Amino acid sequence: EIPLRLVGSEMCIRDSIKTMNVNTIFKLLPAVVLSVITMENCQNMDKNENTKEEKNAIEIIMARKSVRSYTSRPVEKEKVDIMLKAAMAAPSAVNKQPWAFIVIDDRDVLNKLAEVLPYAKMTAEAPMAIVVCGDLAKSLNGEFGKYWMLDCSAASENLLLAAEALELGAVWTAIYPEEQRIENVRKVLSLPEHIVPFNLIPIGYPQRNEEAKDKFKQENIHYNQW
């Protein structure tokens, strides 16, 4: 039996092979070559898998779309948790994380929100929704600061992308900066003064397959100056 040493993807035969006859070496060569090829194929599969993961992230971004019709199937808590974790992974000014999230799956509350928000009527059909809120007590520069709006926008986009990745449908419906909408949602959800409802995102399993719009426009791109 030949002692073998594994180095990277190559099989190196020890010095003792020198003492073996030529016929034995030729008999063993196919097995050695096959081992090398197999290991190289495994390494290539790993590389392809990494590339696939990176490509999938881009595909999810490109596939995101606004979905406004849903089945009655409930959204699993595990998926809700993933969406919330994704939302809270967003960047924020000075890492203040001035956001709060209200998960709504009570049918009465969903119906009330659909009534008071003119562009969120689909909430009456959705199995759940998440209201993204700004927390002025945590915001950079407090109630006088404006960064919380940017932070909540980043969190909302993360949430939408996570929904897409989980094969869910979702749509961003605006609450802020419309004062009447803000007041209406405050009343429905009993929000304290320092919590500002930013948007309402109905979420559910899509009723039908929908294609994302191609929004790329070359004329929107400038290099180095206008």
mmCIF file with all atom_site columns, C-alpha atoms in Angstrom:
data_model
loop_
_atom_site.group_PDB
_atom_site.id
_atom_site.type_symbol
_atom_site.label_atom_id
_atom_site.label_alt_id
_atom_site.label_comp_id
_atom_site.label_asym_id
_atom_site.label_entity_id
_atom_site.label_seq_id
_atom_site.pdbx_PDB_ins_code
_atom_site.Cartn_x
_atom_site.Cartn_y
_atom_site.Cartn_z
_atom_site.occupancy
_atom_site.B_iso_or_equiv
_atom_site.pdbx_formal_charge
_atom_site.auth_seq_id
_atom_site.auth_comp_id
_atom_site.auth_asym_id
_atom_site.auth_atom_id
_atom_site.pdbx_PDB_model_num
ATOM 1   C CA . GLU A 1 1   ? 0.000   0.000  0.000   1.00 0.00 ? 1   GLU A CA 1
ATOM 2   C CA . ILE A 1 2   ? 1.339   3.419  -0.958  1.00 0.00 ? 2   ILE A CA 1
ATOM 3   C CA . PRO A 1 3   ? 1.426   6.030  1.810   1.00 0.00 ? 3   PRO A CA 1
ATOM 4   C CA . LEU A 1 4   ? -0.217  9.171  0.411   1.00 0.00 ? 4   LEU A CA 1
ATOM 5   C CA . ARG A 1 5   ? -0.202  12.782 1.629   1.00 0.00 ? 5   ARG A CA 1
ATOM 6   C CA . LEU A 1 6   ? -2.977  15.255 0.719   1.00 0.00 ? 6   LEU A CA 1
ATOM 7   C CA . VAL A 1 7   ? -1.766  18.755 -0.159  1.00 0.00 ? 7   VAL A CA 1
ATOM 8   C CA . GLY A 1 8   ? -4.484  21.142 -1.458  1.00 0.00 ? 8   GLY A CA 1
ATOM 9   C CA . SER A 1 9   ? -6.120  19.382 -4.395  1.00 0.00 ? 9   SER A CA 1
ATOM 10  C CA . GLU A 1 10  ? -3.039  17.283 -5.292  1.00 0.00 ? 10  GLU A CA 1
ATOM 11  C CA . MET A 1 11  ? -2.141  13.742 -4.177  1.00 0.00 ? 11  MET A CA 1
ATOM 12  C CA . CYS A 1 12  ? 1.607   13.541 -3.547  1.00 0.00 ? 12  CYS A CA 1
ATOM 13  C CA . ILE A 1 13  ? 3.189   10.097 -3.425  1.00 0.00 ? 13  ILE A CA 1
ATOM 14  C CA . ARG A 1 14  ? 5.833   9.678  -0.769  1.00 0.00 ? 14  ARG A CA 1
ATOM 15  C CA . ASP A 1 15  ? 9.423   8.751  -1.494  1.00 0.00 ? 15  ASP A CA 1
ATOM 16  C CA . SER A 1 16  ? 8.611   5.111  -0.869  1.00 0.00 ? 16  SER A CA 1
ATOM 17  C CA . ILE A 1 17  ? 7.031   4.963  -4.304  1.00 0.00 ? 17  ILE A CA 1
ATOM 18  C CA . LYS A 1 18  ? 10.536  4.855  -5.720  1.00 0.00 ? 18  LYS A CA 1
ATOM 19  C CA . THR A 1 19  ? 10.908  1.343  -4.361  1.00 0.00 ? 19  THR A CA 1
ATOM 20  C CA . MET A 1 20  ? 7.852   0.038  -6.195  1.00 0.00 ? 20  MET A CA 1
ATOM 21  C CA . ASN A 1 21  ? 7.896   -1.629 -9.576  1.00 0.00 ? 21  ASN A CA 1
ATOM 22  C CA . VAL A 1 22  ? 6.577   0.108  -12.679 1.00 0.00 ? 22  VAL A CA 1
ATOM 23  C CA . ASN A 1 23  ? 3.571   -2.185 -13.133 1.00 0.00 ? 23  ASN A CA 1
ATOM 24  C CA . THR A 1 24  ? 2.227   -1.400 -9.652  1.00 0.00 ? 24  THR A CA 1
ATOM 25  C CA . ILE A 1 25  ? 2.627   2.330  -10.258 1.00 0.00 ? 25  ILE A CA 1
ATOM 26  C CA . PHE A 1 26  ? 0.709   2.180  -13.532 1.00 0.00 ? 26  PHE A CA 1
ATOM 27  C CA . LYS A 1 27  ? -2.067  0.185  -11.868 1.00 0.00 ? 27  LYS A CA 1
ATOM 28  C CA . LEU A 1 28  ? -2.484  2.838  -9.182  1.00 0.00 ? 28  LEU A CA 1
ATOM 29  C CA . LEU A 1 29  ? -2.176  5.909  -11.413 1.00 0.00 ? 29  LEU A CA 1
ATOM 30  C CA . PRO A 1 30  ? -5.854  5.927  -12.561 1.00 0.00 ? 30  PRO A CA 1
ATOM 31  C CA . ALA A 1 31  ? -7.045  5.962  -8.938  1.00 0.00 ? 31  ALA A CA 1
ATOM 32  C CA . VAL A 1 32  ? -4.687  8.817  -8.099  1.00 0.00 ? 32  VAL A CA 1
ATOM 33  C CA . VAL A 1 33  ? -5.762  10.842 -11.136 1.00 0.00 ? 33  VAL A CA 1
ATOM 34  C CA . LEU A 1 34  ? -9.431  10.193 -10.357 1.00 0.00 ? 34  LEU A CA 1
ATOM 35  C CA . SER A 1 35  ? -8.898  11.453 -6.797  1.00 0.00 ? 35  SER A CA 1
ATOM 36  C CA . VAL A 1 36  ? -7.289  14.660 -8.052  1.00 0.00 ? 36  VAL A CA 1
ATOM 37  C CA . ILE A 1 37  ? -10.105 15.288 -10.553 1.00 0.00 ? 37  ILE A CA 1
ATOM 38  C CA . THR A 1 38  ? -12.781 14.616 -7.931  1.00 0.00 ? 38  THR A CA 1
ATOM 39  C CA . MET A 1 39  ? -11.232 17.050 -5.451  1.00 0.00 ? 39  MET A CA 1
ATOM 40  C CA . GLU A 1 40  ? -10.841 19.754 -8.084  1.00 0.00 ? 40  GLU A CA 1
ATOM 41  C CA . ASN A 1 41  ? -14.485 19.316 -9.065  1.00 0.00 ? 41  ASN A CA 1
ATOM 42  C CA . CYS A 1 42  ? -15.517 19.727 -5.428  1.00 0.00 ? 42  CYS A CA 1
ATOM 43  C CA . GLN A 1 43  ? -13.510 22.943 -5.164  1.00 0.00 ? 43  GLN A CA 1
ATOM 44  C CA . ASN A 1 44  ? -15.101 24.260 -8.359  1.00 0.00 ? 44  ASN A CA 1
ATOM 45  C CA . MET A 1 45  ? -18.551 23.430 -6.998  1.00 0.00 ? 45  MET A CA 1
ATOM 46  C CA . ASP A 1 46  ? -17.760 25.437 -3.865  1.00 0.00 ? 46  ASP A CA 1
ATOM 47  C CA . LYS A 1 47  ? -16.675 28.402 -6.002  1.00 0.00 ? 47  LYS A CA 1
ATOM 48  C CA . ASN A 1 48  ? -19.819 28.156 -8.113  1.00 0.00 ? 48  ASN A CA 1
ATOM 49  C CA . GLU A 1 49  ? -21.940 27.988 -4.982  1.00 0.00 ? 49  GLU A CA 1
ATOM 50  C CA . ASN A 1 50  ? -20.393 31.215 -3.684  1.00 0.00 ? 50  ASN A CA 1
ATOM 51  C CA . THR A 1 51  ? -20.962 32.911 -7.021  1.00 0.00 ? 51  THR A CA 1
ATOM 52  C CA . LYS A 1 52  ? -24.539 31.704 -6.993  1.00 0.00 ? 52  LYS A CA 1
ATOM 53  C CA . GLU A 1 53  ? -25.140 33.225 -3.566  1.00 0.00 ? 53  GLU A CA 1
ATOM 54  C CA . GLU A 1 54  ? -23.831 36.604 -4.732  1.00 0.00 ? 54  GLU A CA 1
ATOM 55  C CA . LYS A 1 55  ? -25.915 36.435 -7.885  1.00 0.00 ? 55  LYS A CA 1
ATOM 56  C CA . ASN A 1 56  ? -29.033 35.548 -5.920  1.00 0.00 ? 56  ASN A CA 1
ATOM 57  C CA . ALA A 1 57  ? -28.702 38.710 -3.841  1.00 0.00 ? 57  ALA A CA 1
ATOM 58  C CA . ILE A 1 58  ? -28.670 40.775 -7.038  1.00 0.00 ? 58  ILE A CA 1
ATOM 59  C CA . GLU A 1 59  ? -31.559 38.776 -8.475  1.00 0.00 ? 59  GLU A CA 1
ATOM 60  C CA . ILE A 1 60  ? -33.654 39.465 -5.385  1.00 0.00 ? 60  ILE A CA 1
ATOM 61  C CA . ILE A 1 61  ? -33.031 43.202 -5.712  1.00 0.00 ? 61  ILE A CA 1
ATOM 62  C CA . MET A 1 62  ? -33.978 43.120 -9.384  1.00 0.00 ? 62  MET A CA 1
ATOM 63  C CA . ALA A 1 63  ? -37.051 40.956 -8.722  1.00 0.00 ? 63  ALA A CA 1
ATOM 64  C CA . ARG A 1 64  ? -38.559 43.165 -6.020  1.00 0.00 ? 64  ARG A CA 1
ATOM 65  C CA . LYS A 1 65  ? -41.950 44.566 -6.976  1.00 0.00 ? 65  LYS A CA 1
ATOM 66  C CA . SER A 1 66  ? -45.050 46.000 -5.352  1.00 0.00 ? 66  SER A CA 1
ATOM 67  C CA . VAL A 1 67  ? -47.596 43.254 -4.699  1.00 0.00 ? 67  VAL A CA 1
ATOM 68  C CA . ARG A 1 68  ? -51.128 44.337 -3.802  1.00 0.00 ? 68  ARG A CA 1
ATOM 69  C CA . SER A 1 69  ? -53.153 41.112 -3.874  1.00 0.00 ? 69  SER A CA 1
ATOM 70  C CA . TYR A 1 70  ? -52.617 38.168 -1.535  1.00 0.00 ? 70  TYR A CA 1
ATOM 71  C CA . THR A 1 71  ? -53.953 34.731 -0.690  1.00 0.00 ? 71  THR A CA 1
ATOM 72  C CA . SER A 1 72  ? -55.475 34.034 2.714   1.00 0.00 ? 72  SER A CA 1
ATOM 73  C CA . ARG A 1 73  ? -52.484 31.909 3.741   1.00 0.00 ? 73  ARG A CA 1
ATOM 74  C CA . PRO A 1 74  ? -50.980 33.234 6.984   1.00 0.00 ? 74  PRO A CA 1
ATOM 75  C CA . VAL A 1 75  ? -47.350 34.351 7.015   1.00 0.00 ? 75  VAL A CA 1
ATOM 76  C CA . GLU A 1 76  ? -45.257 32.125 9.258   1.00 0.00 ? 76  GLU A CA 1
ATOM 77  C CA . LYS A 1 77  ? -43.764 33.725 12.366  1.00 0.00 ? 77  LYS A CA 1
ATOM 78  C CA . GLU A 1 78  ? -40.312 32.535 11.321  1.00 0.00 ? 78  GLU A CA 1
ATOM 79  C CA . LYS A 1 79  ? -40.586 34.599 8.144   1.00 0.00 ? 79  LYS A CA 1
ATOM 80  C CA . VAL A 1 80  ? -41.874 37.617 10.055  1.00 0.00 ? 80  VAL A CA 1
ATOM 81  C CA . ASP A 1 81  ? -38.844 37.393 12.348  1.00 0.00 ? 81  ASP A CA 1
ATOM 82  C CA . ILE A 1 82  ? -36.487 37.228 9.356   1.00 0.00 ? 82  ILE A CA 1
ATOM 83  C CA . MET A 1 83  ? -38.053 40.326 7.791   1.00 0.00 ? 83  MET A CA 1
ATOM 84  C CA . LEU A 1 84  ? -37.749 42.253 11.049  1.00 0.00 ? 84  LEU A CA 1
ATOM 85  C CA . LYS A 1 85  ? -34.118 41.206 11.497  1.00 0.00 ? 85  LYS A CA 1
ATOM 86  C CA . ALA A 1 86  ? -33.396 42.293 7.932   1.00 0.00 ? 86  ALA A CA 1
ATOM 87  C CA . ALA A 1 87  ? -35.068 45.646 8.571   1.00 0.00 ? 87  ALA A CA 1
ATOM 88  C CA . MET A 1 88  ? -33.001 46.222 11.702  1.00 0.00 ? 88  MET A CA 1
ATOM 89  C CA . ALA A 1 89  ? -29.801 45.348 9.837   1.00 0.00 ? 89  ALA A CA 1
ATOM 90  C CA . ALA A 1 90  ? -30.162 48.589 7.853   1.00 0.00 ? 90  ALA A CA 1
ATOM 91  C CA . PRO A 1 91  ? -27.712 51.478 8.298   1.00 0.00 ? 91  PRO A CA 1
ATOM 92  C CA . SER A 1 92  ? -28.714 54.495 10.370  1.00 0.00 ? 92  SER A CA 1
ATOM 93  C CA . ALA A 1 93  ? -27.168 57.865 11.173  1.00 0.00 ? 93  ALA A CA 1
ATOM 94  C CA . VAL A 1 94  ? -24.596 57.467 13.981  1.00 0.00 ? 94  VAL A CA 1
ATOM 95  C CA . ASN A 1 95  ? -26.118 53.991 14.450  1.00 0.00 ? 95  ASN A CA 1
ATOM 96  C CA . LYS A 1 96  ? -29.034 55.487 16.377  1.00 0.00 ? 96  LYS A CA 1
ATOM 97  C CA . GLN A 1 97  ? -31.485 52.898 14.969  1.00 0.00 ? 97  GLN A CA 1
ATOM 98  C CA . PRO A 1 98  ? -34.460 55.253 15.500  1.00 0.00 ? 98  PRO A CA 1
ATOM 99  C CA . TRP A 1 99  ? -37.102 52.817 14.372  1.00 0.00 ? 99  TRP A CA 1
ATOM 100 C CA . ALA A 1 100 ? -39.924 50.734 15.782  1.00 0.00 ? 100 ALA A CA 1
ATOM 101 C CA . PHE A 1 101 ? -42.031 48.087 14.058  1.00 0.00 ? 101 PHE A CA 1
ATOM 102 C CA . ILE A 1 102 ? -45.639 47.218 14.728  1.00 0.00 ? 102 ILE A CA 1
ATOM 103 C CA . VAL A 1 103 ? -46.634 43.783 13.435  1.00 0.00 ? 103 VAL A CA 1
ATOM 104 C CA . ILE A 1 104 ? -50.368 43.560 12.773  1.00 0.00 ? 104 ILE A CA 1
ATOM 105 C CA . ASP A 1 105 ? -52.246 40.320 12.123  1.00 0.00 ? 105 ASP A CA 1
ATOM 106 C CA . ASP A 1 106 ? -55.525 41.181 13.841  1.00 0.00 ? 106 ASP A CA 1
ATOM 107 C CA . ARG A 1 107 ? -58.203 41.370 11.160  1.00 0.00 ? 107 ARG A CA 1
ATOM 108 C CA . ASP A 1 108 ? -60.088 44.206 12.851  1.00 0.00 ? 108 ASP A CA 1
ATOM 109 C CA . VAL A 1 109 ? -56.972 46.362 13.069  1.00 0.00 ? 109 VAL A CA 1
ATOM 110 C CA . LEU A 1 110 ? -56.025 45.610 9.462   1.00 0.00 ? 110 LEU A CA 1
ATOM 111 C CA . ASN A 1 111 ? -59.517 46.620 8.343   1.00 0.00 ? 111 ASN A CA 1
ATOM 112 C CA . LYS A 1 112 ? -59.390 49.867 10.326  1.00 0.00 ? 112 LYS A CA 1
ATOM 113 C CA . LEU A 1 113 ? -56.048 50.789 8.746   1.00 0.00 ? 113 LEU A CA 1
ATOM 114 C CA . ALA A 1 114 ? -57.462 50.062 5.303   1.00 0.00 ? 114 ALA A CA 1
ATOM 115 C CA . GLU A 1 115 ? -60.312 52.455 6.071   1.00 0.00 ? 115 GLU A CA 1
ATOM 116 C CA . VAL A 1 116 ? -58.166 55.393 7.204   1.00 0.00 ? 116 VAL A CA 1
ATOM 117 C CA . LEU A 1 117 ? -55.377 55.099 4.604   1.00 0.00 ? 117 LEU A CA 1
ATOM 118 C CA . PRO A 1 118 ? -56.487 55.942 1.049   1.00 0.00 ? 118 PRO A CA 1
ATOM 119 C CA . TYR A 1 119 ? -53.713 54.000 -0.703  1.00 0.00 ? 119 TYR A CA 1
ATOM 120 C CA . ALA A 1 120 ? -53.628 50.984 1.597   1.00 0.00 ? 120 ALA A CA 1
ATOM 121 C CA . LYS A 1 121 ? -57.000 49.403 0.824   1.00 0.00 ? 121 LYS A CA 1
ATOM 122 C CA . MET A 1 122 ? -55.272 46.083 0.075   1.00 0.00 ? 122 MET A CA 1
ATOM 123 C CA . THR A 1 123 ? -54.577 45.827 3.811   1.00 0.00 ? 123 THR A CA 1
ATOM 124 C CA . ALA A 1 124 ? -58.152 44.574 4.220   1.00 0.00 ? 124 ALA A CA 1
ATOM 125 C CA . GLU A 1 125 ? -57.165 41.470 2.211   1.00 0.00 ? 125 GLU A CA 1
ATOM 126 C CA . ALA A 1 126 ? -53.627 40.996 3.516   1.00 0.00 ? 126 ALA A CA 1
ATOM 127 C CA . PRO A 1 127 ? -53.008 38.411 6.254   1.00 0.00 ? 127 PRO A CA 1
ATOM 128 C CA . MET A 1 128 ? -50.663 40.832 7.992   1.00 0.00 ? 128 MET A CA 1
ATOM 129 C CA . ALA A 1 129 ? -48.912 44.182 7.771   1.00 0.00 ? 129 ALA A CA 1
ATOM 130 C CA . ILE A 1 130 ? -45.973 45.932 9.383   1.00 0.00 ? 130 ILE A CA 1
ATOM 131 C CA . VAL A 1 131 ? -46.009 49.614 10.270  1.00 0.00 ? 131 VAL A CA 1
ATOM 132 C CA . VAL A 1 132 ? -42.510 51.085 10.208  1.00 0.00 ? 132 VAL A CA 1
ATOM 133 C CA . CYS A 1 133 ? -42.263 53.935 12.705  1.00 0.00 ? 133 CYS A CA 1
ATOM 134 C CA . GLY A 1 134 ? -39.704 56.567 13.556  1.00 0.00 ? 134 GLY A CA 1
ATOM 135 C CA . ASP A 1 135 ? -38.747 56.860 17.216  1.00 0.00 ? 135 ASP A CA 1
ATOM 136 C CA . LEU A 1 136 ? -37.937 60.519 17.817  1.00 0.00 ? 136 LEU A CA 1
ATOM 137 C CA . ALA A 1 137 ? -36.545 59.704 21.251  1.00 0.00 ? 137 ALA A CA 1
ATOM 138 C CA . LYS A 1 138 ? -33.740 57.759 19.545  1.00 0.00 ? 138 LYS A CA 1
ATOM 139 C CA . SER A 1 139 ? -33.292 59.903 16.452  1.00 0.00 ? 139 SER A CA 1
ATOM 140 C CA . LEU A 1 140 ? -30.151 61.933 15.814  1.00 0.00 ? 140 LEU A CA 1
ATOM 141 C CA . ASN A 1 141 ? -30.971 65.486 16.988  1.00 0.00 ? 141 ASN A CA 1
ATOM 142 C CA . GLY A 1 142 ? -34.220 64.229 18.501  1.00 0.00 ? 142 GLY A CA 1
ATOM 143 C CA . GLU A 1 143 ? -37.557 65.559 17.321  1.00 0.00 ? 143 GLU A CA 1
ATOM 144 C CA . PHE A 1 144 ? -35.833 68.329 15.366  1.00 0.00 ? 144 PHE A CA 1
ATOM 145 C CA . GLY A 1 145 ? -33.730 65.904 13.360  1.00 0.00 ? 145 GLY A CA 1
ATOM 146 C CA . LYS A 1 146 ? -34.637 64.576 9.928   1.00 0.00 ? 146 LYS A CA 1
ATOM 147 C CA . TYR A 1 147 ? -32.274 61.634 9.697   1.00 0.00 ? 147 TYR A CA 1
ATOM 148 C CA . TRP A 1 148 ? -34.845 59.217 11.125  1.00 0.00 ? 148 TRP A CA 1
ATOM 149 C CA . MET A 1 149 ? -36.730 59.414 7.816   1.00 0.00 ? 149 MET A CA 1
ATOM 150 C CA . LEU A 1 150 ? -33.660 58.219 5.925   1.00 0.00 ? 150 LEU A CA 1
ATOM 151 C CA . ASP A 1 151 ? -33.032 55.500 8.496   1.00 0.00 ? 151 ASP A CA 1
ATOM 152 C CA . CYS A 1 152 ? -36.612 54.234 8.327   1.00 0.00 ? 152 CYS A CA 1
ATOM 153 C CA . SER A 1 153 ? -36.433 54.249 4.527   1.00 0.00 ? 153 SER A CA 1
ATOM 154 C CA . ALA A 1 154 ? -33.361 52.015 4.606   1.00 0.00 ? 154 ALA A CA 1
ATOM 155 C CA . ALA A 1 155 ? -35.062 49.678 7.081   1.00 0.00 ? 155 ALA A CA 1
ATOM 156 C CA . SER A 1 156 ? -38.198 49.557 4.919   1.00 0.00 ? 156 SER A CA 1
ATOM 157 C CA . GLU A 1 157 ? -36.240 48.621 1.800   1.00 0.00 ? 157 GLU A CA 1
ATOM 158 C CA . ASN A 1 158 ? -34.457 45.847 3.677   1.00 0.00 ? 158 ASN A CA 1
ATOM 159 C CA . LEU A 1 159 ? -37.821 44.551 4.823   1.00 0.00 ? 159 LEU A CA 1
ATOM 160 C CA . LEU A 1 160 ? -39.198 44.576 1.283   1.00 0.00 ? 160 LEU A CA 1
ATOM 161 C CA . LEU A 1 161 ? -36.167 42.733 -0.064  1.00 0.00 ? 161 LEU A CA 1
ATOM 162 C CA . ALA A 1 162 ? -36.439 40.121 2.673   1.00 0.00 ? 162 ALA A CA 1
ATOM 163 C CA . ALA A 1 163 ? -40.107 39.616 1.774   1.00 0.00 ? 163 ALA A CA 1
ATOM 164 C CA . GLU A 1 164 ? -39.105 39.060 -1.857  1.00 0.00 ? 164 GLU A CA 1
ATOM 165 C CA . ALA A 1 165 ? -36.442 36.558 -0.814  1.00 0.00 ? 165 ALA A CA 1
ATOM 166 C CA . LEU A 1 166 ? -39.021 34.667 1.252   1.00 0.00 ? 166 LEU A CA 1
ATOM 167 C CA . GLU A 1 167 ? -41.393 34.458 -1.743  1.00 0.00 ? 167 GLU A CA 1
ATOM 168 C CA . LEU A 1 168 ? -43.811 36.879 -0.128  1.00 0.00 ? 168 LEU A CA 1
ATOM 169 C CA . GLY A 1 169 ? -45.512 39.865 -1.690  1.00 0.00 ? 169 GLY A CA 1
ATOM 170 C CA . ALA A 1 170 ? -45.382 43.322 -0.111  1.00 0.00 ? 170 ALA A CA 1
ATOM 171 C CA . VAL A 1 171 ? -45.933 46.966 -0.943  1.00 0.00 ? 171 VAL A CA 1
ATOM 172 C CA . TRP A 1 172 ? -44.788 50.241 0.625   1.00 0.00 ? 172 TRP A CA 1
ATOM 173 C CA . THR A 1 173 ? -47.765 52.518 1.335   1.00 0.00 ? 173 THR A CA 1
ATOM 174 C CA . ALA A 1 174 ? -46.963 55.978 2.651   1.00 0.00 ? 174 ALA A CA 1
ATOM 175 C CA . ILE A 1 175 ? -48.158 57.468 5.917   1.00 0.00 ? 175 ILE A CA 1
ATOM 176 C CA . TYR A 1 176 ? -45.533 60.164 6.537   1.00 0.00 ? 176 TYR A CA 1
ATOM 177 C CA . PRO A 1 177 ? -45.469 63.099 5.742   1.00 0.00 ? 177 PRO A CA 1
ATOM 178 C CA . GLU A 1 178 ? -49.265 63.359 5.403   1.00 0.00 ? 178 GLU A CA 1
ATOM 179 C CA . GLU A 1 179 ? -50.483 64.812 8.715   1.00 0.00 ? 179 GLU A CA 1
ATOM 180 C CA . GLN A 1 180 ? -53.985 63.395 8.481   1.00 0.00 ? 180 GLN A CA 1
ATOM 181 C CA . ARG A 1 181 ? -52.713 59.896 7.760   1.00 0.00 ? 181 ARG A CA 1
ATOM 182 C CA . ILE A 1 182 ? -50.266 60.152 10.659  1.00 0.00 ? 182 ILE A CA 1
ATOM 183 C CA . GLU A 1 183 ? -53.046 61.200 13.004  1.00 0.00 ? 183 GLU A CA 1
ATOM 184 C CA . ASN A 1 184 ? -55.376 58.459 11.774  1.00 0.00 ? 184 ASN A CA 1
ATOM 185 C CA . VAL A 1 185 ? -52.791 55.737 12.304  1.00 0.00 ? 185 VAL A CA 1
ATOM 186 C CA . ARG A 1 186 ? -51.839 57.169 15.708  1.00 0.00 ? 186 ARG A CA 1
ATOM 187 C CA . LYS A 1 187 ? -55.443 56.724 16.820  1.00 0.00 ? 187 LYS A CA 1
ATOM 188 C CA . VAL A 1 188 ? -55.848 53.206 15.434  1.00 0.00 ? 188 VAL A CA 1
ATOM 189 C CA . LEU A 1 189 ? -52.591 51.967 16.964  1.00 0.00 ? 189 LEU A CA 1
ATOM 190 C CA . SER A 1 190 ? -52.567 54.152 20.121  1.00 0.00 ? 190 SER A CA 1
ATOM 191 C CA . LEU A 1 191 ? -49.102 55.496 19.356  1.00 0.00 ? 191 LEU A CA 1
ATOM 192 C CA . PRO A 1 192 ? -47.286 57.783 21.806  1.00 0.00 ? 192 PRO A CA 1
ATOM 193 C CA . GLU A 1 193 ? -46.265 61.252 20.600  1.00 0.00 ? 193 GLU A CA 1
ATOM 194 C CA . HIS A 1 194 ? -42.590 60.411 20.053  1.00 0.00 ? 194 HIS A CA 1
ATOM 195 C CA . ILE A 1 195 ? -43.474 57.539 17.685  1.00 0.00 ? 195 ILE A CA 1
ATOM 196 C CA . VAL A 1 196 ? -44.229 58.647 14.119  1.00 0.00 ? 196 VAL A CA 1
ATOM 197 C CA . PRO A 1 197 ? -45.818 56.117 11.726  1.00 0.00 ? 197 PRO A CA 1
ATOM 198 C CA . PHE A 1 198 ? -43.690 56.262 8.590   1.00 0.00 ? 198 PHE A CA 1
ATOM 199 C CA . ASN A 1 199 ? -45.282 53.694 6.310   1.00 0.00 ? 199 ASN A CA 1
ATOM 200 C CA . LEU A 1 200 ? -47.549 50.677 6.262   1.00 0.00 ? 200 LEU A CA 1
ATOM 201 C CA . ILE A 1 201 ? -46.346 47.529 4.477   1.00 0.00 ? 201 ILE A CA 1
ATOM 202 C CA . PRO A 1 202 ? -49.061 44.926 3.787   1.00 0.00 ? 202 PRO A CA 1
ATOM 203 C CA . ILE A 1 203 ? -47.527 41.456 3.392   1.00 0.00 ? 203 ILE A CA 1
ATOM 204 C CA . GLY A 1 204 ? -48.793 38.089 2.207   1.00 0.00 ? 204 GLY A CA 1
ATOM 205 C CA . TYR A 1 205 ? -48.371 35.293 -0.289  1.00 0.00 ? 205 TYR A CA 1
ATOM 206 C CA . PRO A 1 206 ? -49.016 36.704 -3.787  1.00 0.00 ? 206 PRO A CA 1
ATOM 207 C CA . GLN A 1 207 ? -52.261 35.707 -5.489  1.00 0.00 ? 207 GLN A CA 1
ATOM 208 C CA . ARG A 1 208 ? -50.494 35.504 -8.846  1.00 0.00 ? 208 ARG A CA 1
ATOM 209 C CA . ASN A 1 209 ? -47.017 35.672 -10.295 1.00 0.00 ? 209 ASN A CA 1
ATOM 210 C CA . GLU A 1 210 ? -45.964 39.214 -11.086 1.00 0.00 ? 210 GLU A CA 1
ATOM 211 C CA . GLU A 1 211 ? -42.925 40.424 -12.958 1.00 0.00 ? 211 GLU A CA 1
ATOM 212 C CA . ALA A 1 212 ? -40.722 43.244 -11.715 1.00 0.00 ? 212 ALA A CA 1
ATOM 213 C CA . LYS A 1 213 ? -40.554 46.387 -13.850 1.00 0.00 ? 213 LYS A CA 1
ATOM 214 C CA . ASP A 1 214 ? -37.313 47.258 -15.579 1.00 0.00 ? 214 ASP A CA 1
ATOM 215 C CA . LYS A 1 215 ? -36.591 50.700 -14.137 1.00 0.00 ? 215 LYS A CA 1
ATOM 216 C CA . PHE A 1 216 ? -33.046 51.111 -15.418 1.00 0.00 ? 216 PHE A CA 1
ATOM 217 C CA . LYS A 1 217 ? -32.582 54.316 -17.417 1.00 0.00 ? 217 LYS A CA 1
ATOM 218 C CA . GLN A 1 218 ? -29.202 55.263 -18.783 1.00 0.00 ? 218 GLN A CA 1
ATOM 219 C CA . GLU A 1 219 ? -30.123 58.952 -18.874 1.00 0.00 ? 219 GLU A CA 1
ATOM 220 C CA . ASN A 1 220 ? -30.278 59.008 -15.071 1.00 0.00 ? 220 ASN A CA 1
ATOM 221 C CA . ILE A 1 221 ? -26.557 58.274 -14.805 1.00 0.00 ? 221 ILE A CA 1
ATOM 222 C CA . HIS A 1 222 ? -23.811 60.919 -14.756 1.00 0.00 ? 222 HIS A CA 1
ATOM 223 C CA . TYR A 1 223 ? -20.080 60.457 -14.271 1.00 0.00 ? 223 TYR A CA 1
ATOM 224 C CA . ASN A 1 224 ? -17.877 62.852 -12.348 1.00 0.00 ? 224 ASN A CA 1
ATOM 225 C CA . GLN A 1 225 ? -20.131 65.857 -13.039 1.00 0.00 ? 225 GLN A CA 1
ATOM 226 C CA . TRP A 1 226 ? -23.627 66.657 -14.369 1.00 0.00 ? 226 TRP A CA 1
#
